[in-house]
Amino acid sequence: MSINIIGAGLAGLSAALTLAGQGVACRLISYAPSERAQSVMAEGGINAALDTAGEHDTVEEHYADTLRGGVYLADENAVWGLCSHAPEIVNRLDRLGVPFSHNDKGIVQRYFGGQKKKRTAYVKASTGKMLVTALIDEVRKYEVQGLVTRYPRHRFVRLITDHGVCRGVQLADRFTGEATVSDGAVIMACGGMAGLFDGMTTGSTHNTSDAAAMLFAQGVELANLEFIQYHPTTIGISGKRLLISEAARGEGGRLFVRRNGEPWYFMEEKYPELKNLMPRDVVSAEMIGVTSRDDCEDQVYLDMTGIEKTIWKTRLSDLRDQCIHYIALDPVREPIPVSPGIHYFMGGIRVDEHHRTNIRKLYAAGECACQYHGSNRLGGNSLLGAIYGGRVAAETAMRDPSDQDSEIKAMPLFESDGSEVSPALAAKLSALLYRSLPILRREGEMQQAEQELRAMLTPALNEAEKRRLYLALAMVQSALNRRESRGAHKRTDYPERDDERFRQQSVVSFRDGRITLALREIPERRSI
């Protein structure tokens, strides 16, 4: 029996390598080849306390920064595992041939948001692409041996479950429409919920959120859906937002707004220690604040004209090429207009420290899973979380009892009406969510969105449309229920953090057409 991996980005590739490396066969199933995974689009870098900059960086400081950045809502045991394994992961990637920048002290690292130490290893502004390329090459060795079988054009249809146990997965070939059943445990590595905000995120346009919607409809618990990270420096292009990597600010890029006609570098004035490298939620909120002032214009600019030519050539050349190609502006010569855009979903499938879900034999890793980042993610931790999380999920899947004697021997295809979400509904839903779940949230707007979503749930909808609306409704209800401001979730009516009531996970489940919302305690920290 093989283990099924849904998604072939970094989390999926890491899971496949871990399984195959132990002689366990797996199926690597994806909507498109790994070369088109969202992981390829990650630009800035991957965190690890290597201390190659001589700043006395430590795993303990990386751990503390990660917890602080997530405002103490992450599982501390899981975060410790992430940070303590980071140096080994980055060094292994280096040995695999990832062309990290080097100097005579080793891998070069740079500053990234929310961190006081140079901790982020990078390959210019194409780190994700280089990591994916390296892992693809490793996976191919196991494909030749028959331990990894690729399904590179297949759509996840639904889980096959029996008495609370995942027995397999139903797939559909995108080209032929042929439906198949693949038995065995399942690791979901299907990315975040960008499809709920169609055209308004930096994520892949392939990500429709329909996998998450189906899992939710099948009883899989989700957590912390209200925590949506807005990246401060994005630009609207056709069909999505173009990310201007945090690496630009790590290398000296400066944010300003024109106040009374003169450039005002507001982050440097208000936050003299970290300046433009404050956590993303802080920077995004400040940008909204300054552009709302009567004495300021309504556009923020990123000024990179002071960055040295050698840095542009050796570290940011691909970022410059993107700006010239997509917006016809050369950042070496002129500031570029930026605004916050949806970039990452801290919430997702609820998993424990070992990446188990509430359905036995179902696991999740990467952005689709709620793990490591709490209420806000540090830049540089997403690539790390995907690789480490994929490894842990695979190790757990191998370790959990197989109970093969009780496996279903003949698993039927589920009847499917082949329905998809109509473009009109997708656009309407996206606009509604974007309006009601901005950086600064208001109770009245969220309540109105909840009412509109309920009104949209009519018998005329197909099943795919209903599932996506229920997922959206769960997200809005999670945001309404969290009556505090924490990390990426900020409310005008509850501006303070409330640790006594809300230092807990928001957990949503779906059964018999009803959404249930509960707060769950975060696991206590063990001795480390």
Short mmCIF file of C-alpha atoms in Angstrom, two decimals:
data_model
loop_
_atom_site.label_atom_id
_atom_site.label_comp_id
_atom_site.label_asym_id
_atom_site.label_seq_id
_atom_site.Cartn_x
_atom_site.Cartn_y
_atom_site.Cartn_z
CA MET A 1 0.00 0.00 0.00
CA SER A 2 1.18 3.51 -0.83
CA ILE A 3 0.67 6.74 1.06
CA ASN A 4 -1.08 9.46 -0.92
CA ILE A 5 0.34 13.00 -0.92
CA ILE A 6 -1.99 15.70 -2.25
CA GLY A 7 0.16 18.58 -3.47
CA ALA A 8 3.64 18.60 -4.99
CA GLY A 9 5.10 21.84 -3.67
CA LEU A 10 7.76 21.92 -0.96
CA ALA A 11 5.61 20.23 1.71
CA GLY A 12 4.57 17.45 -0.65
CA LEU A 13 8.08 16.96 -2.04
CA SER A 14 9.52 16.85 1.47
CA ALA A 15 6.96 14.24 2.53
CA ALA A 16 7.72 12.15 -0.56
CA LEU A 17 11.48 12.28 0.08
CA THR A 18 11.00 11.27 3.70
CA LEU A 19 8.79 8.30 2.83
CA ALA A 20 10.85 7.08 -0.11
CA GLY A 21 14.06 7.50 1.86
CA GLN A 22 12.69 4.93 4.31
CA GLY A 23 11.58 2.59 1.54
CA VAL A 24 7.89 3.48 1.81
CA ALA A 25 6.08 3.88 -1.51
CA CYS A 26 4.00 6.99 -2.09
CA ARG A 27 1.92 8.70 -4.74
CA LEU A 28 2.68 12.37 -5.37
CA ILE A 29 -0.60 13.81 -6.61
CA SER A 30 -0.99 17.36 -7.88
CA TYR A 31 -3.10 19.59 -10.07
CA ALA A 32 0.00 20.62 -12.00
CA PRO A 33 3.71 19.67 -12.00
CA SER A 34 5.90 20.74 -9.08
CA GLU A 35 7.47 23.40 -11.27
CA ARG A 36 4.17 25.29 -11.10
CA ALA A 37 3.55 24.90 -7.37
CA GLN A 38 3.01 28.00 -5.27
CA SER A 39 6.27 27.22 -3.44
CA VAL A 40 8.11 28.33 -6.58
CA MET A 41 6.79 31.87 -6.05
CA ALA A 42 8.34 32.30 -2.59
CA GLU A 43 11.09 34.87 -2.95
CA GLY A 44 12.71 36.06 0.23
CA GLY A 45 14.43 33.11 1.91
CA ILE A 46 14.38 30.41 4.56
CA ASN A 47 15.18 30.94 8.24
CA ALA A 48 17.74 29.07 10.32
CA ALA A 49 19.96 30.14 13.21
CA LEU A 50 23.27 29.45 11.45
CA ASP A 51 24.95 32.56 12.88
CA THR A 52 27.12 33.01 9.80
CA ALA A 53 26.86 36.78 10.28
CA GLY A 54 28.59 36.57 13.66
CA GLU A 55 25.67 38.10 15.58
CA HIS A 56 25.49 35.27 18.14
CA ASP A 57 22.18 34.05 16.78
CA THR A 58 20.74 30.93 18.42
CA VAL A 59 17.93 28.44 17.99
CA GLU A 60 16.43 29.83 21.19
CA GLU A 61 16.22 33.31 19.67
CA HIS A 62 14.64 31.97 16.47
CA TYR A 63 12.13 30.11 18.65
CA ALA A 64 11.39 33.24 20.71
CA ASP A 65 10.98 35.43 17.61
CA THR A 66 8.59 32.91 16.04
CA LEU A 67 6.40 32.74 19.14
CA ARG A 68 6.46 36.51 19.60
CA GLY A 69 5.67 37.12 15.93
CA GLY A 70 2.66 34.78 16.22
CA VAL A 71 1.67 36.54 19.48
CA TYR A 72 1.94 33.32 21.49
CA LEU A 73 -0.82 31.43 19.72
CA ALA A 74 1.34 28.65 18.25
CA ASP A 75 2.05 25.24 19.76
CA GLU A 76 5.36 25.88 21.51
CA ASN A 77 6.45 22.25 21.21
CA ALA A 78 5.91 22.28 17.45
CA VAL A 79 7.72 25.62 17.10
CA TRP A 80 10.70 24.30 19.02
CA GLY A 81 10.88 21.33 16.66
CA LEU A 82 10.74 23.69 13.67
CA CYS A 83 13.47 26.03 14.88
CA SER A 84 15.79 23.38 16.31
CA HIS A 85 15.78 21.44 13.03
CA ALA A 86 16.19 24.53 10.84
CA PRO A 87 20.03 24.59 10.71
CA GLU A 88 20.18 20.94 9.68
CA ILE A 89 17.51 21.50 7.00
CA VAL A 90 19.25 24.51 5.44
CA ASN A 91 22.65 22.83 5.53
CA ARG A 92 21.18 19.76 3.82
CA LEU A 93 19.61 21.94 1.14
CA ASP A 94 23.01 23.53 0.62
CA ARG A 95 24.56 20.08 0.14
CA LEU A 96 21.81 19.20 -2.35
CA GLY A 97 22.99 22.06 -4.52
CA VAL A 98 20.68 24.95 -3.67
CA PRO A 99 22.78 27.94 -4.80
CA PHE A 100 22.53 29.97 -1.60
CA SER A 101 24.64 33.11 -1.49
CA HIS A 102 27.98 32.32 0.19
CA ASN A 103 30.99 34.14 1.53
CA ASP A 104 34.10 32.97 3.37
CA LYS A 105 32.04 32.38 6.53
CA GLY A 106 29.48 30.14 4.86
CA ILE A 107 25.89 30.75 3.79
CA VAL A 108 25.08 34.47 3.68
CA GLN A 109 21.99 35.49 5.67
CA ARG A 110 20.00 38.72 5.73
CA TYR A 111 17.50 40.50 7.92
CA PHE A 112 13.80 39.71 7.57
CA GLY A 113 10.72 41.18 9.23
CA GLY A 114 10.23 40.67 12.96
CA GLN A 115 13.80 39.45 13.55
CA LYS A 116 16.79 41.30 14.96
CA LYS A 117 19.39 38.88 13.63
CA LYS A 118 20.48 38.04 10.10
CA ARG A 119 18.80 34.64 9.93
CA THR A 120 17.38 34.26 6.43
CA ALA A 121 19.34 32.26 3.84
CA TYR A 122 18.46 33.15 0.28
CA VAL A 123 19.05 32.72 -3.44
CA LYS A 124 18.65 36.26 -4.74
CA ALA A 125 14.83 36.71 -4.77
CA SER A 126 14.12 33.23 -6.15
CA THR A 127 14.65 31.06 -3.09
CA GLY A 128 11.44 29.05 -3.45
CA LYS A 129 12.18 28.21 -7.07
CA MET A 130 15.66 26.98 -6.20
CA LEU A 131 14.45 24.87 -3.26
CA VAL A 132 11.74 23.25 -5.36
CA THR A 133 14.25 22.51 -8.13
CA ALA A 134 16.61 20.79 -5.70
CA LEU A 135 13.87 18.64 -4.17
CA ILE A 136 12.45 17.72 -7.58
CA ASP A 137 15.88 16.32 -8.54
CA GLU A 138 16.01 14.26 -5.34
CA VAL A 139 12.49 12.93 -5.80
CA ARG A 140 13.30 11.83 -9.36
CA LYS A 141 15.87 9.38 -7.99
CA TYR A 142 13.08 7.63 -6.11
CA GLU A 143 10.72 7.82 -9.08
CA VAL A 144 13.23 5.74 -11.04
CA GLN A 145 13.22 3.19 -8.21
CA GLY A 146 9.42 3.04 -8.23
CA LEU A 147 9.06 4.39 -4.69
CA VAL A 148 7.45 7.67 -5.84
CA THR A 149 4.72 7.62 -8.48
CA ARG A 150 3.71 10.95 -10.00
CA TYR A 151 0.12 11.97 -10.74
CA PRO A 152 0.85 15.48 -12.08
CA ARG A 153 -2.52 16.43 -13.57
CA HIS A 154 -5.02 15.16 -11.04
CA ARG A 155 -7.64 16.95 -9.02
CA PHE A 156 -8.52 16.01 -5.46
CA VAL A 157 -12.21 15.04 -5.37
CA ARG A 158 -12.76 13.84 -1.82
CA LEU A 159 -11.50 11.63 0.98
CA ILE A 160 -12.76 8.10 1.40
CA THR A 161 -13.44 7.54 5.08
CA ASP A 162 -14.90 4.76 7.19
CA HIS A 163 -15.83 5.18 10.86
CA GLY A 164 -13.57 8.18 11.32
CA VAL A 165 -10.58 6.65 9.52
CA CYS A 166 -9.21 7.87 6.18
CA ARG A 167 -9.00 4.88 3.83
CA GLY A 168 -8.01 6.65 0.64
CA VAL A 169 -8.77 9.42 -1.78
CA GLN A 170 -10.77 9.88 -4.96
CA LEU A 171 -9.07 11.70 -7.82
CA ALA A 172 -10.05 12.98 -11.24
CA ASP A 173 -7.72 13.30 -14.22
CA ARG A 174 -7.94 16.94 -15.37
CA PHE A 175 -7.36 16.01 -19.01
CA THR A 176 -9.60 12.96 -19.43
CA GLY A 177 -12.03 13.40 -16.56
CA GLU A 178 -11.39 9.79 -15.54
CA ALA A 179 -12.10 9.15 -11.85
CA THR A 180 -9.90 6.83 -9.79
CA VAL A 181 -9.61 5.72 -6.20
CA SER A 182 -6.25 5.48 -4.46
CA ASP A 183 -6.23 3.63 -1.16
CA GLY A 184 -4.02 4.32 1.84
CA ALA A 185 -3.31 7.15 4.25
CA VAL A 186 -3.43 10.72 2.94
CA ILE A 187 -1.11 13.70 3.54
CA MET A 188 -2.69 16.98 2.45
CA ALA A 189 -0.15 19.51 1.19
CA CYS A 190 -2.53 21.48 -1.01
CA GLY A 191 -1.66 25.08 -0.11
CA GLY A 192 -3.61 27.92 1.49
CA MET A 193 -7.08 29.26 0.83
CA ALA A 194 -6.25 31.85 -1.82
CA GLY A 195 -9.28 30.82 -3.88
CA LEU A 196 -11.63 32.43 -1.38
CA PHE A 197 -10.09 35.77 -2.39
CA ASP A 198 -9.94 35.13 -6.12
CA GLY A 199 -7.59 37.58 -7.83
CA MET A 200 -6.71 39.40 -4.61
CA THR A 201 -3.78 37.38 -3.26
CA THR A 202 -0.14 36.77 -4.13
CA GLY A 203 -0.92 33.04 -4.30
CA SER A 204 -1.15 30.72 -7.27
CA THR A 205 -4.22 31.09 -9.46
CA HIS A 206 -4.42 27.26 -9.45
CA ASN A 207 -5.41 27.31 -5.79
CA THR A 208 -9.21 27.40 -5.69
CA SER A 209 -9.69 26.49 -1.98
CA ASP A 210 -12.02 23.69 -3.09
CA ALA A 211 -9.88 21.00 -1.44
CA ALA A 212 -10.19 22.77 1.93
CA ALA A 213 -13.92 23.23 1.34
CA MET A 214 -14.41 19.53 0.63
CA LEU A 215 -12.36 18.48 3.66
CA PHE A 216 -14.41 20.82 5.86
CA ALA A 217 -17.64 19.37 4.46
CA GLN A 218 -16.35 15.88 5.25
CA GLY A 219 -15.79 16.66 8.91
CA VAL A 220 -12.14 17.74 9.01
CA GLU A 221 -11.59 20.37 11.68
CA LEU A 222 -10.09 23.70 10.67
CA ALA A 223 -8.47 26.25 12.98
CA ASN A 224 -7.59 29.95 13.17
CA LEU A 225 -9.25 30.88 9.89
CA GLU A 226 -9.46 34.52 10.98
CA PHE A 227 -5.69 35.01 10.75
CA ILE A 228 -4.95 36.24 7.24
CA GLN A 229 -1.59 37.82 6.58
CA TYR A 230 -1.49 40.95 4.47
CA HIS A 231 1.95 41.51 3.01
CA PRO A 232 2.72 45.24 3.04
CA THR A 233 4.43 45.44 -0.35
CA THR A 234 2.36 44.11 -3.23
CA ILE A 235 1.20 45.52 -6.57
CA GLY A 236 -1.98 44.65 -8.44
CA ILE A 237 -1.43 42.92 -11.80
CA SER A 238 -3.72 40.87 -14.03
CA GLY A 239 -5.49 38.18 -11.99
CA LYS A 240 -3.50 38.54 -8.75
CA ARG A 241 -1.12 40.60 -6.64
CA LEU A 242 2.58 40.80 -7.46
CA LEU A 243 4.72 40.31 -4.37
CA ILE A 244 7.62 42.67 -3.79
CA SER A 245 9.70 40.51 -1.52
CA GLU A 246 10.56 41.52 2.03
CA ALA A 247 14.12 40.99 0.87
CA ALA A 248 13.91 44.46 -0.68
CA ARG A 249 13.48 45.99 2.78
CA GLY A 250 16.00 43.58 4.26
CA GLU A 251 18.57 44.99 1.86
CA GLY A 252 17.72 48.63 2.60
CA GLY A 253 14.41 49.43 0.91
CA ARG A 254 12.49 52.22 2.69
CA LEU A 255 8.76 52.91 2.85
CA PHE A 256 7.53 56.48 2.58
CA VAL A 257 4.37 58.48 1.99
CA ARG A 258 4.22 62.09 0.87
CA ARG A 259 3.14 64.25 3.80
CA ASN A 260 2.46 67.86 2.92
CA GLY A 261 4.24 67.17 -0.35
CA GLU A 262 7.45 65.83 1.20
CA PRO A 263 8.57 62.18 1.61
CA TRP A 264 7.93 60.90 5.14
CA TYR A 265 9.71 57.68 6.10
CA PHE A 266 7.11 56.88 8.71
CA MET A 267 8.32 53.41 9.78
CA GLU A 268 11.76 54.74 10.62
CA GLU A 269 10.32 57.52 12.72
CA LYS A 270 7.88 55.34 14.66
CA TYR A 271 9.98 52.18 15.02
CA PRO A 272 13.63 53.27 15.23
CA GLU A 273 14.95 49.80 16.11
CA LEU A 274 13.50 47.54 13.38
CA LYS A 275 12.24 50.38 11.15
CA ASN A 276 10.92 48.96 7.86
CA LEU A 277 11.40 45.39 9.11
CA MET A 278 8.69 45.33 11.72
CA PRO A 279 6.34 42.30 11.46
CA ARG A 280 4.12 42.37 8.42
CA ASP A 281 0.88 43.05 10.28
CA VAL A 282 2.44 46.12 11.93
CA VAL A 283 3.79 47.52 8.67
CA SER A 284 0.51 46.90 6.82
CA ALA A 285 -1.54 48.57 9.55
CA GLU A 286 0.80 51.58 9.61
CA MET A 287 0.47 51.95 5.84
CA ILE A 288 -3.32 52.03 6.15
CA GLY A 289 -3.03 54.53 8.96
CA VAL A 290 -0.77 57.04 7.22
CA THR A 291 -2.73 56.99 3.95
CA SER A 292 -5.89 57.80 5.94
CA ARG A 293 -4.40 61.01 7.32
CA ASP A 294 -5.52 64.37 5.95
CA ASP A 295 -1.92 65.58 5.57
CA CYS A 296 -0.78 62.52 3.59
CA GLU A 297 -1.34 61.30 0.07
CA ASP A 298 -3.15 57.99 -0.39
CA GLN A 299 -0.20 56.10 -1.88
CA VAL A 300 2.80 54.52 -0.10
CA TYR A 301 6.04 54.00 -2.02
CA LEU A 302 8.94 51.62 -1.56
CA ASP A 303 12.19 53.47 -2.17
CA MET A 304 14.98 51.12 -3.23
CA THR A 305 17.07 53.71 -5.07
CA GLY A 306 19.64 53.78 -2.26
CA ILE A 307 20.49 50.08 -2.48
CA GLU A 308 24.04 49.48 -3.72
CA LYS A 309 24.55 48.34 -7.30
CA THR A 310 26.41 45.21 -6.21
CA ILE A 311 23.42 44.12 -4.10
CA TRP A 312 21.09 44.59 -7.05
CA LYS A 313 23.40 42.50 -9.19
CA THR A 314 24.09 39.69 -6.71
CA ARG A 315 20.93 39.52 -4.58
CA LEU A 316 17.97 41.34 -6.14
CA SER A 317 18.39 41.11 -9.91
CA ASP A 318 15.30 38.93 -10.38
CA LEU A 319 13.19 41.28 -8.27
CA ARG A 320 14.27 44.17 -10.48
CA ASP A 321 13.39 42.16 -13.58
CA GLN A 322 9.89 41.48 -12.21
CA CYS A 323 9.23 45.17 -11.60
CA ILE A 324 10.37 46.14 -15.07
CA HIS A 325 8.39 43.34 -16.70
CA TYR A 326 5.10 43.63 -14.80
CA ILE A 327 4.80 47.33 -13.93
CA ALA A 328 7.29 48.98 -16.32
CA LEU A 329 9.18 50.67 -13.48
CA ASP A 330 12.86 50.28 -12.68
CA PRO A 331 13.27 50.25 -8.86
CA VAL A 332 16.94 51.15 -9.20
CA ARG A 333 15.91 54.54 -10.57
CA GLU A 334 12.53 55.36 -9.01
CA PRO A 335 10.35 54.40 -6.02
CA ILE A 336 7.53 51.97 -6.76
CA PRO A 337 3.93 52.23 -5.49
CA VAL A 338 2.96 49.44 -3.08
CA SER A 339 -0.02 48.50 -0.94
CA PRO A 340 -0.91 45.59 1.37
CA GLY A 341 -2.22 42.44 -0.27
CA ILE A 342 -3.31 39.04 1.03
CA HIS A 343 -0.26 36.81 1.12
CA TYR A 344 -0.56 33.90 3.58
CA PHE A 345 -3.16 32.03 5.63
CA MET A 346 -2.00 31.13 9.12
CA GLY A 347 -5.19 29.13 9.64
CA GLY A 348 -6.11 25.90 7.94
CA ILE A 349 -6.46 22.21 8.70
CA ARG A 350 -6.11 21.70 12.42
CA VAL A 351 -3.16 19.43 13.18
CA ASP A 352 -1.33 18.43 16.31
CA GLU A 353 2.41 18.60 16.89
CA HIS A 354 2.82 15.47 14.75
CA HIS A 355 0.63 16.78 11.92
CA ARG A 356 -2.30 14.48 12.65
CA THR A 357 -5.81 15.75 11.97
CA ASN A 358 -9.02 14.76 13.76
CA ILE A 359 -9.49 12.05 11.09
CA ARG A 360 -7.22 9.08 11.70
CA LYS A 361 -4.75 8.37 8.88
CA LEU A 362 -5.21 11.89 7.51
CA TYR A 363 -2.33 14.34 7.91
CA ALA A 364 -1.61 17.85 6.65
CA ALA A 365 1.49 20.02 6.12
CA GLY A 366 2.49 23.30 4.55
CA GLU A 367 0.23 26.33 4.26
CA CYS A 368 -2.92 24.21 4.22
CA ALA A 369 -2.21 23.20 7.84
CA CYS A 370 -2.62 25.39 10.91
CA GLN A 371 0.78 25.02 12.53
CA TYR A 372 3.89 27.00 13.59
CA HIS A 373 2.78 30.56 12.81
CA GLY A 374 0.17 31.40 15.43
CA SER A 375 -1.61 34.64 14.61
CA ASN A 376 1.09 35.97 12.26
CA ARG A 377 3.95 34.41 10.32
CA LEU A 378 7.54 35.59 10.32
CA GLY A 379 9.01 36.12 6.88
CA GLY A 380 11.33 33.23 6.08
CA ASN A 381 9.40 30.69 8.15
CA SER A 382 6.98 29.53 5.45
CA LEU A 383 9.53 27.61 3.37
CA LEU A 384 11.01 26.16 6.54
CA GLY A 385 7.56 25.18 7.83
CA ALA A 386 6.68 23.47 4.55
CA ILE A 387 9.85 21.36 4.42
CA TYR A 388 9.89 20.49 8.11
CA GLY A 389 6.12 19.95 8.26
CA GLY A 390 6.16 17.63 5.25
CA ARG A 391 8.89 15.60 6.91
CA VAL A 392 7.04 15.34 10.23
CA ALA A 393 3.75 14.40 8.57
CA ALA A 394 5.48 11.61 6.64
CA GLU A 395 7.30 10.32 9.72
CA THR A 396 4.02 10.24 11.61
CA ALA A 397 2.22 8.46 8.76
CA MET A 398 4.94 5.78 8.77
CA ARG A 399 4.83 5.45 12.54
CA ASP A 400 1.05 5.23 13.01
CA PRO A 401 -0.43 1.70 13.09
CA SER A 402 -1.45 0.48 9.63
CA ASP A 403 -4.47 -1.64 10.67
CA GLN A 404 -4.42 -3.14 7.17
CA ASP A 405 -6.70 -6.00 8.18
CA SER A 406 -9.61 -3.57 8.44
CA GLU A 407 -8.89 -1.68 5.22
CA ILE A 408 -11.71 -1.50 2.70
CA LYS A 409 -10.76 -3.85 -0.11
CA ALA A 410 -13.02 -2.44 -2.81
CA MET A 411 -13.53 1.29 -2.56
CA PRO A 412 -16.28 2.66 -4.80
CA LEU A 413 -16.19 5.84 -6.80
CA PHE A 414 -18.39 8.53 -5.37
CA GLU A 415 -20.97 9.95 -7.69
CA SER A 416 -19.97 13.48 -8.62
CA ASP A 417 -21.97 16.01 -10.56
CA GLY A 418 -18.71 17.53 -11.81
CA SER A 419 -19.87 20.89 -10.51
CA GLU A 420 -17.56 23.87 -10.22
CA VAL A 421 -17.92 27.29 -8.65
CA SER A 422 -19.18 29.74 -11.24
CA PRO A 423 -16.92 32.74 -12.01
CA ALA A 424 -19.76 35.10 -11.05
CA LEU A 425 -20.15 33.55 -7.60
CA ALA A 426 -16.39 33.38 -7.08
CA ALA A 427 -16.06 37.09 -7.87
CA LYS A 428 -18.98 38.05 -5.63
CA LEU A 429 -17.65 35.98 -2.75
CA SER A 430 -14.13 37.34 -3.14
CA ALA A 431 -15.33 40.96 -3.06
CA LEU A 432 -17.51 40.27 -0.01
CA LEU A 433 -14.69 38.68 1.98
CA TYR A 434 -12.13 41.29 0.96
CA ARG A 435 -14.50 44.04 2.09
CA SER A 436 -15.38 42.42 5.41
CA LEU A 437 -11.98 40.99 6.44
CA PRO A 438 -9.50 43.82 5.80
CA ILE A 439 -6.48 44.62 7.94
CA LEU A 440 -8.63 46.65 10.36
CA ARG A 441 -11.94 44.88 10.93
CA ARG A 442 -15.28 46.17 12.12
CA GLU A 443 -18.00 44.11 13.73
CA GLY A 444 -20.82 45.62 11.67
CA GLU A 445 -19.13 44.82 8.37
CA MET A 446 -18.45 41.23 9.44
CA GLN A 447 -22.02 40.77 10.65
CA GLN A 448 -23.29 42.08 7.33
CA ALA A 449 -21.02 39.64 5.49
CA GLU A 450 -22.35 36.75 7.59
CA GLN A 451 -25.92 37.68 6.70
CA GLU A 452 -25.08 37.99 3.00
CA LEU A 453 -23.34 34.61 2.98
CA ARG A 454 -26.34 32.94 4.57
CA ALA A 455 -28.63 34.57 2.02
CA MET A 456 -26.42 33.28 -0.80
CA LEU A 457 -26.85 29.65 0.38
CA THR A 458 -29.85 28.77 -1.78
CA PRO A 459 -31.02 25.41 -3.23
CA ALA A 460 -30.12 26.68 -6.69
CA LEU A 461 -26.40 26.39 -5.95
CA ASN A 462 -24.43 23.31 -6.91
CA GLU A 463 -22.55 21.34 -4.24
CA ALA A 464 -19.15 22.91 -4.97
CA GLU A 465 -20.61 26.40 -4.56
CA LYS A 466 -22.28 25.47 -1.28
CA ARG A 467 -19.06 24.03 0.11
CA ARG A 468 -17.10 27.16 -0.71
CA LEU A 469 -19.74 29.39 0.87
CA TYR A 470 -19.71 27.32 4.05
CA LEU A 471 -15.92 27.63 4.20
CA ALA A 472 -16.21 31.40 3.78
CA LEU A 473 -18.91 31.53 6.46
CA ALA A 474 -16.65 29.64 8.87
CA MET A 475 -13.90 32.19 8.25
CA VAL A 476 -16.18 35.17 8.93
CA GLN A 477 -17.64 33.55 12.05
CA SER A 478 -14.14 32.85 13.38
CA ALA A 479 -13.24 36.51 12.91
CA LEU A 480 -16.44 37.68 14.58
CA ASN A 481 -15.92 35.41 17.56
CA ARG A 482 -12.37 36.60 18.27
CA ARG A 483 -13.16 39.75 20.22
CA GLU A 484 -9.61 41.01 20.54
CA SER A 485 -6.75 42.22 18.37
CA ARG A 486 -3.89 39.76 17.96
CA GLY A 487 -1.31 39.47 15.21
CA ALA A 488 -2.89 39.73 11.79
CA HIS A 489 -6.40 39.97 13.26
CA LYS A 490 -7.11 43.55 14.31
CA ARG A 491 -10.50 44.91 15.35
CA THR A 492 -11.45 48.53 15.78
CA ASP A 493 -14.01 47.64 18.47
CA TYR A 494 -11.63 45.37 20.44
CA PRO A 495 -8.21 46.99 19.94
CA GLU A 496 -6.46 45.23 22.84
CA ARG A 497 -5.11 41.70 23.19
CA ASP A 498 -7.04 39.49 25.63
CA ASP A 499 -4.84 36.57 26.73
CA GLU A 500 -7.23 35.47 29.44
CA ARG A 501 -10.06 34.67 27.01
CA PHE A 502 -8.48 34.33 23.60
CA ARG A 503 -5.03 32.81 23.88
CA GLN A 504 -6.68 29.77 22.35
CA GLN A 505 -7.22 28.27 18.93
CA SER A 506 -10.45 29.01 17.08
CA VAL A 507 -11.64 25.59 15.88
CA VAL A 508 -14.49 25.14 13.39
CA SER A 509 -16.21 21.92 12.38
CA PHE A 510 -19.10 21.11 10.05
CA ARG A 511 -21.78 18.50 10.50
CA ASP A 512 -25.34 18.10 9.25
CA GLY A 513 -25.29 21.48 7.55
CA ARG A 514 -24.17 23.35 10.67
CA ILE A 515 -20.92 25.09 11.57
CA THR A 516 -19.74 24.69 15.16
CA LEU A 517 -17.14 27.06 16.58
CA ALA A 518 -15.12 26.42 19.74
CA LEU A 519 -11.99 27.71 21.45
CA ARG A 520 -9.36 25.08 22.28
CA GLU A 521 -6.43 25.33 24.65
CA ILE A 522 -2.94 25.46 23.19
CA PRO A 523 -0.82 22.47 24.34
CA GLU A 524 1.40 23.24 27.29
CA ARG A 525 5.10 23.50 26.66
CA ARG A 526 7.20 20.53 27.64
CA SER A 527 10.72 20.90 28.96
CA ILE A 528 13.12 21.54 26.08
#
